Coordinates of C-alpha atoms and ligand atoms in Angstrom, one line a residue:
X1 CA -37.4 -10.1 -12.9
X2 CA -37.6 -13.8 -13.8
X3 CA -40.0 -15.8 -11.6
X4 CA -38.0 -18.5 -9.8
X5 CA -40.5 -20.9 -8.3
X6 CA -44.1 -21.6 -8.7
X7 CA -45.9 -20.8 -5.5
X8 CA -43.9 -20.8 -2.3
X9 CA -44.9 -23.5 0.1
X10 CA -45.4 -22.3 3.7
X11 CA -42.4 -24.2 5.1
X12 CA -40.1 -23.4 2.1
X13 CA -37.0 -21.3 2.4
X14 CA -35.7 -20.0 -1.0
X15 CA -31.9 -19.6 -1.0
X16 CA -29.8 -17.6 -3.4
X17 CA -26.0 -18.0 -3.6
X18 CA -23.7 -15.2 -4.5
X19 CA -20.7 -17.1 -5.9
X20 CA -20.4 -20.8 -6.7
X21 CA -16.7 -21.3 -6.5
X22 CA -14.8 -23.3 -3.9
X23 CA -17.0 -22.5 -0.9
X24 CA -20.3 -21.8 -2.8
X25 CA -20.2 -25.2 -4.6
X26 CA -19.6 -27.1 -1.3
X27 CA -22.4 -25.2 0.4
X28 CA -24.7 -26.0 -2.5
X29 CA -23.8 -29.7 -2.1
X30 CA -24.4 -29.6 1.6
X31 CA -27.8 -28.1 1.0
X32 CA -28.6 -30.9 -1.4
X33 CA -27.3 -33.7 0.9
X34 CA -29.1 -32.4 4.0
X35 CA -32.4 -31.2 2.5
X36 CA -34.5 -34.3 3.1
X37 CA -33.2 -34.8 6.7
X38 CA -33.8 -31.1 7.5
X39 CA -37.4 -31.4 6.1
X40 CA -37.9 -34.5 8.3
X41 CA -36.3 -33.2 11.5
X42 CA -37.4 -29.5 11.4
X43 CA -40.1 -29.4 8.8
X44 CA -38.1 -26.9 6.7
X45 CA -37.8 -27.2 2.9
X46 CA -34.5 -25.8 1.8
X47 CA -34.8 -24.7 -1.8
X48 CA -31.6 -23.6 -3.5
X49 CA -33.2 -21.4 -6.1
X50 CA -30.5 -19.4 -7.8
X51 CA -26.8 -18.7 -8.0
X52 CA -24.8 -15.7 -9.2
X53 CA -21.5 -16.3 -11.0
X54 CA -19.2 -14.4 -13.4
X55 CA -19.0 -17.1 -16.0
X56 CA -22.0 -19.5 -16.5
X57 CA -20.1 -21.7 -18.9
X58 CA -17.5 -22.7 -16.3
X59 CA -17.7 -26.3 -15.2
X60 CA -18.8 -26.6 -11.5
X61 CA -18.5 -29.4 -9.0
X62 CA -22.1 -29.2 -7.9
X63 CA -24.4 -32.2 -7.4
X64 CA -27.6 -30.4 -7.0
X65 CA -29.8 -28.8 -9.6
X66 CA -29.9 -25.0 -9.4
X67 CA -32.8 -23.6 -11.5
X68 CA -31.1 -20.3 -12.2
X69 CA -27.4 -19.7 -12.8
X70 CA -27.0 -16.1 -13.6
X71 CA -24.5 -13.3 -14.2
X72 CA -27.0 -10.8 -13.0
X73 CA -26.6 -10.2 -9.2
X74 CA -30.0 -8.6 -9.0
X75 CA -31.6 -12.0 -9.7
X76 CA -30.4 -12.8 -6.1
X77 CA -30.1 -9.6 -4.2
X78 CA -33.3 -7.8 -5.4
X79 CA -35.4 -10.8 -6.3
X80 CA -38.6 -11.1 -4.2
X81 CA -38.5 -14.8 -4.7
X82 CA -35.4 -15.2 -2.6
X83 CA -35.6 -15.3 1.2
X84 CA -32.0 -15.9 2.3
X85 CA -28.7 -14.9 0.5
X86 CA -25.5 -16.8 1.1
X87 CA -22.5 -14.6 0.1
X88 CA -19.6 -16.8 -1.1
X89 CA -17.6 -14.3 -3.2
X90 CA -15.4 -12.2 -0.9
X91 CA -11.7 -12.0 -1.8
X92 CA -11.1 -10.3 -5.2
X93 CA -14.7 -9.3 -5.7
X94 CA -14.8 -7.5 -2.4
X95 CA -16.0 -4.1 -3.6
X96 CA -18.9 -5.6 -5.5
X97 CA -19.6 -7.8 -2.5
X98 CA -20.2 -4.9 -0.3
X99 CA -22.8 -3.6 -2.7
X100 CA -24.4 -7.0 -3.1
X101 CA -24.7 -7.4 0.7
X102 CA -26.3 -3.9 1.1
X103 CA -28.7 -4.6 -1.8
X104 CA -29.7 -7.9 -0.3
X105 CA -30.3 -6.3 3.1
X106 CA -32.3 -3.4 1.7
X107 CA -34.5 -5.9 -0.2
X108 CA -35.2 -7.6 3.1
X109 CA -33.2 -10.7 2.7
X110 CA -31.4 -12.4 5.6
X111 CA -27.8 -13.0 4.7
X112 CA -25.0 -15.4 5.6
X113 CA -21.5 -13.9 5.0
X114 CA -18.2 -15.5 4.1
X115 CA -16.2 -12.4 3.4
X116 CA -14.1 -11.3 6.4
X117 CA -12.8 -8.3 4.5
X118 CA -16.3 -6.9 3.8
X119 CA -17.4 -7.6 7.4
X120 CA -14.2 -6.1 9.1
X121 CA -14.4 -3.0 7.0
X122 CA -18.2 -2.4 6.8
X123 CA -19.8 -4.1 9.8
X124 CA -21.6 -1.0 11.2
X125 CA -23.0 -0.2 7.8
X126 CA -24.3 -3.8 7.3
X127 CA -25.7 -4.1 10.8
X128 CA -27.5 -0.8 10.5
X129 CA -29.0 -1.9 7.1
X130 CA -30.0 -5.3 8.6
X131 CA -31.6 -3.8 11.7
X132 CA -33.5 -1.1 9.8
X133 CA -34.9 -3.8 7.4
X134 CA -35.5 -6.3 10.2
X135 CA -33.3 -9.0 8.7
X136 CA -30.4 -11.0 10.1
X137 CA -26.7 -11.2 9.2
X138 CA -24.7 -14.2 10.3
X139 CA -20.9 -14.5 9.7
X140 CA -19.4 -17.5 11.5
X141 CA -17.5 -18.6 8.3
X142 CA -15.6 -15.3 8.3
X143 CA -13.2 -16.4 11.1
X144 CA -11.7 -19.7 11.9
X145 CA -13.2 -21.8 9.1
X146 CA -15.2 -24.6 10.8
X147 CA -14.6 -23.3 14.4
X148 CA -18.0 -22.0 15.6
X149 CA -16.4 -19.0 17.2
X150 CA -19.2 -16.4 16.6
X151 CA -21.7 -18.8 18.1
X152 CA -19.4 -19.1 21.2
X153 CA -19.4 -15.3 21.6
X154 CA -23.1 -15.1 21.0
X155 CA -24.0 -17.6 23.7
X156 CA -21.2 -17.1 26.2
X157 CA -19.3 -14.6 28.4
X158 CA -22.5 -13.0 29.5
X159 CA -21.3 -12.3 33.0
X160 CA -17.7 -12.0 32.0
X161 CA -15.4 -9.5 30.3
X162 CA -13.2 -10.7 27.5
X163 CA -9.8 -9.2 28.1
X164 CA -7.7 -10.9 25.4
X165 CA -8.1 -12.8 22.2
X166 CA -5.2 -14.3 20.3
X167 CA -4.9 -16.8 17.6
X168 CA -3.4 -18.4 14.5
X169 CA -6.1 -17.2 12.1
X170 CA -4.5 -17.5 8.7
X171 CA -4.3 -21.1 7.6
X172 CA -2.2 -20.3 4.5
X173 CA 0.7 -18.7 6.5
X174 CA 0.5 -21.4 9.2
X175 CA 0.8 -24.1 6.6
X176 CA 3.9 -22.3 5.1
X177 CA 5.5 -21.9 8.6
X178 CA 4.8 -25.6 9.4
X179 CA 6.6 -26.6 6.2
X180 CA 9.5 -24.3 7.0
X181 CA 9.8 -25.6 10.6
X182 CA 9.2 -29.3 10.0
X183 CA 10.4 -29.9 6.5
X184 CA 13.1 -27.2 6.2
X185 CA 11.5 -25.6 3.1
X186 CA 12.2 -21.9 2.6
X187 CA 9.3 -19.5 2.5
X188 CA 8.9 -19.4 -1.3
X189 CA 9.1 -23.2 -1.7
X190 CA 6.5 -23.6 1.0
X191 CA 4.3 -20.9 -0.5
X192 CA 4.4 -22.8 -3.9
X193 CA 3.4 -26.0 -2.2
X194 CA 0.5 -24.2 -0.4
X195 CA -0.6 -22.9 -3.8
X196 CA -0.4 -26.4 -5.4
X197 CA -2.6 -27.8 -2.6
X198 CA -5.1 -25.0 -3.0
X199 CA -4.3 -23.4 0.4
X200 CA -3.0 -20.2 -1.2
X201 CA -4.3 -18.1 -4.0
X202 CA -2.3 -17.1 -7.1
X203 CA -2.0 -13.7 -5.6
X204 CA -1.4 -14.6 -1.9
X205 CA -0.9 -11.1 -0.6
X206 CA -4.0 -10.9 1.6
X207 CA -2.9 -14.1 3.4
X208 CA 0.9 -13.8 3.6
X209 CA 1.1 -10.0 4.2
X210 CA -1.2 -10.3 7.2
X211 CA -4.3 -8.5 6.0
X212 CA -6.5 -11.5 6.3
X213 CA -5.4 -12.1 9.9
X214 CA -5.9 -8.4 10.7
X215 CA -9.5 -8.5 9.4
X216 CA -10.1 -11.6 11.5
X217 CA -8.7 -10.2 14.7
X218 CA -10.8 -7.1 14.2
X219 CA -14.0 -9.2 13.8
X220 CA -13.1 -11.2 16.9
X221 CA -12.5 -8.0 18.8
X222 CA -15.9 -6.8 17.7
X223 CA -17.6 -10.1 18.8
X224 CA -15.7 -10.7 22.0
X225 CA -15.0 -7.2 23.3
X226 CA -18.1 -5.6 21.9
X227 CA -16.3 -2.7 20.5
X228 CA -15.7 -1.9 16.8
X229 CA -12.1 -1.4 15.8
X230 CA -11.1 0.1 12.5
X231 CA -8.7 -2.1 10.5
X232 CA -7.8 0.9 8.4
X233 CA -6.0 2.4 11.3
X234 CA -3.9 -0.7 12.0
X235 CA -0.8 -2.2 10.4
X236 CA -0.1 -5.9 9.9
X237 CA 3.5 -7.1 9.6
X238 CA 4.1 -9.3 6.6
X239 CA 4.5 -13.0 7.4
X240 CA 7.1 -13.2 4.5
X241 CA 9.7 -11.8 6.8
X242 CA 11.0 -15.1 8.2
X243 CA 13.9 -17.1 7.0
X244 CA 14.8 -20.8 7.7
X245 CA 17.6 -19.8 10.0
X246 CA 15.0 -17.8 12.1
X247 CA 13.0 -21.0 12.5
X248 CA 16.1 -22.9 13.6
X249 CA 17.3 -20.3 16.0
X250 CA 13.9 -19.9 17.5
X251 CA 13.7 -23.6 18.0
X252 CA 17.1 -23.7 19.8
X253 CA 15.8 -21.0 22.1
X254 CA 12.6 -22.9 23.0
X255 CA 10.2 -21.2 20.6
X256 CA 8.1 -21.8 17.5
X257 CA 7.5 -19.0 14.9
X258 CA 3.8 -18.6 14.2
X259 CA 1.6 -16.2 12.2
X260 CA 0.0 -14.6 15.3
X261 CA -2.8 -12.1 15.6
X262 CA -3.8 -10.7 19.0
X263 CA -5.9 -8.1 20.7
X264 CA -5.7 -7.1 24.4
X265 CA -8.1 -4.8 26.1
X266 CA -6.2 -2.2 27.9
X267 CA -8.2 0.6 29.6
X268 CA -10.0 2.5 26.9
X269 CA -8.3 1.0 23.9
X270 CA -7.2 -2.3 22.3
X271 CA -3.5 -3.2 21.9
X272 CA -3.0 -5.4 18.8
X273 CA -0.3 -7.2 17.0
X274 CA -0.4 -9.1 13.7
X275 CA 2.8 -10.6 12.4
X276 CA 5.3 -13.4 12.7
X277 CA 5.8 -14.1 16.4
X278 CA 8.0 -16.4 18.5
X279 CA 5.7 -18.4 20.8
X280 CA 7.1 -20.4 23.6
X281 CA 6.9 -24.1 22.8
X282 CA 4.9 -24.7 26.0
X283 CA 2.0 -22.6 24.6
X284 CA -0.9 -24.3 23.0
X285 CA -0.7 -22.0 20.0
X286 CA 2.8 -23.3 19.3
X287 CA 1.3 -26.7 18.6
X288 CA -1.0 -25.5 15.8
X289 CA 0.3 -26.8 12.5
X290 CA -0.6 -27.0 8.8
X291 CA -3.9 -25.5 7.8
X292 CA -5.3 -25.5 11.3
X293 CA -6.4 -22.4 13.3
X294 CA -6.4 -21.9 17.1
X295 CA -8.2 -19.2 18.9
X296 CA -7.5 -18.4 22.6
X297 CA -10.0 -16.2 24.5
X298 CA -9.4 -14.9 28.0
X299 CA -12.2 -13.8 30.2
X300 CA -11.9 -12.0 33.5
X301 CA -13.9 -14.7 35.2
X302 CA -13.6 -17.8 33.1
X303 CA -9.9 -17.5 32.4
X304 CA -8.3 -18.9 29.3
X305 CA -10.3 -20.9 26.8
X306 CA -9.1 -22.5 23.5
X307 CA -10.7 -23.4 20.2
X308 CA -9.0 -25.4 17.5
X309 CA -10.0 -26.6 14.0
X310 CA -9.4 -26.4 10.3
X311 CA -9.2 -22.7 9.5
X312 CA -9.8 -22.8 5.8
X313 CA -11.0 -25.1 3.0
X314 CA -14.3 -25.6 1.2
X315 CA -15.8 -28.1 3.7
X316 CA -15.1 -26.5 7.1
X317 CA -16.2 -23.1 5.7
X318 CA -19.3 -24.4 4.0
X319 CA -20.2 -26.3 7.2
X320 CA -20.0 -23.1 9.2
X321 CA -22.3 -21.4 6.6
X322 CA -24.8 -24.2 6.6
X323 CA -25.1 -24.0 10.4
X324 CA -25.6 -20.3 10.2
X325 CA -28.3 -20.9 7.6
X326 CA -30.2 -23.4 9.7
X327 CA -29.8 -21.4 12.9
X328 CA -31.1 -18.3 11.1
X329 CA -34.1 -20.1 9.7
X330 CA -34.9 -21.6 13.1
X331 CA -34.6 -18.3 15.0
X332 CA -37.0 -16.7 12.5
X333 CA -39.5 -19.5 12.9
X334 CA -39.4 -18.7 16.6
X335 CA -39.5 -15.0 16.0
X336 CA -36.3 -14.5 17.8
X337 CA -35.2 -11.4 15.8
X338 CA -34.3 -8.6 18.1
X339 CA -31.7 -6.7 16.0
X340 CA -28.0 -7.2 16.2
X341 CA -26.4 -6.1 19.4
X342 CA -23.5 -4.7 17.4
X343 CA -25.5 -1.7 16.5
X344 CA -25.0 -0.4 20.0
X345 CA -21.2 -1.0 20.1
X346 CA -18.9 2.0 20.2
X347 CA -15.7 2.4 18.2
X348 CA -12.4 1.5 19.8
X349 CA -8.9 2.7 19.0
X350 CA -6.2 0.2 18.1
X351 CA -2.7 0.7 19.3
X352 CA 0.3 -1.4 18.4
X353 CA 1.4 -3.7 21.2
X354 CA 4.9 -3.5 22.6
X355 CA 6.5 -6.8 23.3
X356 CA 9.6 -8.7 24.0
X357 CA 11.7 -9.1 20.8
X358 CA 13.8 -11.6 18.9
X359 CA 16.8 -9.9 17.2
X360 CA 19.1 -11.6 14.6
X361 CA 22.1 -9.4 14.1
X362 CA 25.2 -9.9 11.9
X363 CA 28.2 -8.6 13.6
X364 CA 31.9 -8.0 12.6
X365 CA 33.9 -10.6 14.4
X366 CA 36.4 -8.4 16.3
X367 CA 37.4 -7.9 19.9
X368 CA 34.9 -5.8 21.8
X369 CA 32.1 -6.0 19.2
X370 CA 29.8 -8.1 21.3
X371 CA 30.3 -5.9 24.3
X372 CA 29.5 -2.8 22.2
X373 CA 26.2 -4.3 21.2
X374 CA 25.1 -5.5 24.6
X375 CA 26.0 -2.1 26.1
X376 CA 23.5 -0.4 23.7
X377 CA 20.7 -2.6 25.1
X378 CA 21.9 -2.0 28.6
X379 CA 21.9 1.8 28.4
X380 CA 18.4 1.6 26.8
X381 CA 17.3 -0.3 29.8
X382 CA 16.5 -3.4 27.9
X383 CA 17.3 -6.8 29.4
X384 CA 18.9 -9.5 27.3
X385 CA 17.2 -12.7 28.4
X386 CA 18.7 -15.2 26.0
X387 CA 21.6 -15.1 23.6
X388 CA 23.0 -17.4 20.8
X389 CA 26.3 -16.9 18.9
X390 CA 26.6 -18.5 15.5
X391 CA 29.5 -18.7 13.0
X392 CA 31.8 -17.5 15.7
X393 CA 34.9 -18.2 13.5
X394 CA 33.8 -16.4 10.3
X395 CA 34.4 -12.7 9.5
X396 CA 30.8 -11.9 10.5
X397 CA 29.1 -13.8 13.3
X398 CA 25.5 -14.1 13.8
X399 CA 24.1 -12.9 17.2
X400 CA 20.6 -13.9 18.2
X401 CA 19.0 -12.3 21.2
X402 CA 15.7 -12.5 23.1
X403 CA 15.2 -9.2 24.8
X404 CA 12.8 -7.7 27.3
X405 CA 10.3 -4.9 26.4
X406 CA 12.0 -1.7 25.2
X407 CA 10.1 1.4 26.3
X408 CA 11.7 3.2 23.3
X409 CA 12.1 0.5 20.6
X410 CA 12.5 2.9 17.7
X411 CA 15.3 4.8 19.5
X412 CA 17.0 1.5 20.3
X413 CA 16.7 0.3 16.7
X414 CA 18.1 3.5 15.3
X415 CA 21.0 3.5 17.7
X416 CA 21.9 -0.1 16.7
X417 CA 21.5 0.8 13.0
X418 CA 24.2 3.5 13.4
X419 CA 26.9 0.9 14.3
X420 CA 28.9 0.2 11.1
X421 CA 30.1 -3.2 12.4
X422 CA 26.5 -4.4 12.7
X423 CA 23.6 -5.3 10.5
X424 CA 20.1 -5.9 11.9
X425 CA 18.9 -8.9 9.9
X426 CA 15.5 -9.5 11.5
X427 CA 13.4 -8.3 14.5
X428 CA 10.3 -10.3 15.5
X429 CA 7.8 -10.2 18.3
X430 CA 8.0 -12.7 21.2
X431 CA 5.3 -14.0 23.4
X432 CA 5.7 -16.5 26.2
Ligands
LIG501 N1 -11.7 -21.0 0.2 C1 -11.6 -21.1 1.5 O1 -10.9 -21.9 2.1 C2 -12.3 -20.0 2.4 C3 -12.2 -20.1 3.8 C4 -12.9 -19.2 4.6 C5 -13.6 -18.1 3.9 N2 -13.6 -18.1 2.6 C6 -14.3 -17.0 2.0 O2 -15.3 -17.5 1.1 C7 -15.5 -16.6 0.0 C8 -15.4 -17.4 -1.3 O3 -14.1 -18.0 -1.4 P1 -13.9 -19.1 -2.5 O4 -12.6 -19.7 -2.1 O5 -15.1 -19.9 -2.7 O6 -13.7 -18.1 -3.8 P2 -13.7 -18.6 -5.3 O7 -13.5 -20.1 -5.5 O8 -12.8 -17.7 -6.1 O9 -15.2 -18.3 -5.8 C9 -15.7 -17.0 -5.9 C10 -17.1 -17.1 -6.6 O10 -17.6 -15.8 -6.7 C11 -18.0 -15.6 -8.1 N3 -17.8 -14.1 -8.4 C12 -18.7 -13.3 -8.8 N4 -18.2 -12.1 -8.9 C13 -16.9 -12.1 -8.6 C14 -15.9 -11.2 -8.5 N5 -16.1 -9.9 -8.9 N6 -14.6 -11.6 -8.2 C15 -14.4 -12.9 -7.8 N7 -15.4 -13.8 -7.8 C16 -16.6 -13.5 -8.2 C17 -17.1 -16.5 -8.9 O11 -17.7 -16.7 -10.2 P3 -17.1 -17.7 -11.2 O12 -17.2 -19.1 -10.6 O13 -17.9 -17.6 -12.5 O14 -15.6 -17.3 -11.4 C18 -17.0 -17.7 -8.0 O15 -18.2 -18.5 -8.3 C19 -14.5 -15.5 0.2 O16 -15.1 -14.5 1.0 C20 -13.4 -16.1 1.1 O17 -12.7 -15.2 1.9 C21 -12.9 -19.0 1.8

């Protein structure tokens, strides 16, 4: 193993980066910009010693000298000269990331994570490895970008029980929906613009098909409700399933369509939903636009709390990681390590939440057609709360309904589907 630094000074912390892309480069720059001040204020010498990348010849936007740039991850994860590892790979390299995280922990390195996918899928494994090696894992950057949500859960709700967490957690999809709602772009145009602005990846599936939001709501459930859900047992609805007319009809009915993720504690399980959702315009979440995130947390005692901020981007994410880095170093200086609480959390089952619904139906324009449809809802014991009729003079009219909760949604859906004069164009969740 290549020796990184001469002799370690007593107040020196040697940092290794896994990944030096969008987030890693910004974190490297933050370390460079703040090193002198941190030394003065806290007597800590931050030493960015090495970074692991795939391609060392790639030009990087980094203003700090990094002594070792390597394609060998062991130079970080297994190197005795590294004290703290900052993982900034995630995404596509997620399988390798899991192994890098475990290697770092087993080699007694504290670690700051950015990968929500790795954390959501493997938290118990990571925490166990961290505890048995007496090292810390911090992960505030995995959810909500710059919103310090994991610090909130760490320091709050001590005499309270968190009963519900909901939020707009995927900045890419929220940006797309904002462009659809406010600038009348269709989904694919808005996605293209998000890609041009760097808010969406070339392969946007994790973001726009709901996986990213699902991982994040699982992490929030773990932090807030102190139970470990399994994302593998849950299904996210794709955010692609919204057309411009849905945005317009929702607005006429007093709603905004948002990429929502939520988890409600109900007896011994958690009810969850991840997908496009009509949210009443009166709700704070309905006023979260562009690349911003909002997280609402409800406690039995404190009631509803809200957190808002940029949910993605190099700067907010790197800022959250830098705070994690400093807090970790300070807590170690004060010997505050007591193991992560999470190791004692039990697993919890996720069940899909039943909710009110938005229906967009295309209906043959003939006498009695509307009555036929409404009677199906009536005999399934489902209340129609709001109704819009569009294109009333064409061969097919469009019928838009907001309905109450159906105890047997699948049966209702299949009965409506059997009607030859009717086509179900879209069904979305609704929350007030
Ligand atoms: N970007 C954001 O706004 C944001 C927000 C919140 C969280 N995050 C999280 O931050 C992490 C990093 O995101 P990013 O946007 O910085 O990604 P990125 O720009 O693609 O950078 C990834 C870095 O990891 C290196 N790498 C090493 N092995 C890799 C592999 N097998 N596959 C992919 N990359 C590999 C890459 O090396 P090369 O440079 O040589 O290619 C690159 O330096 C992810 O976990 C992401 O979920 C990002």
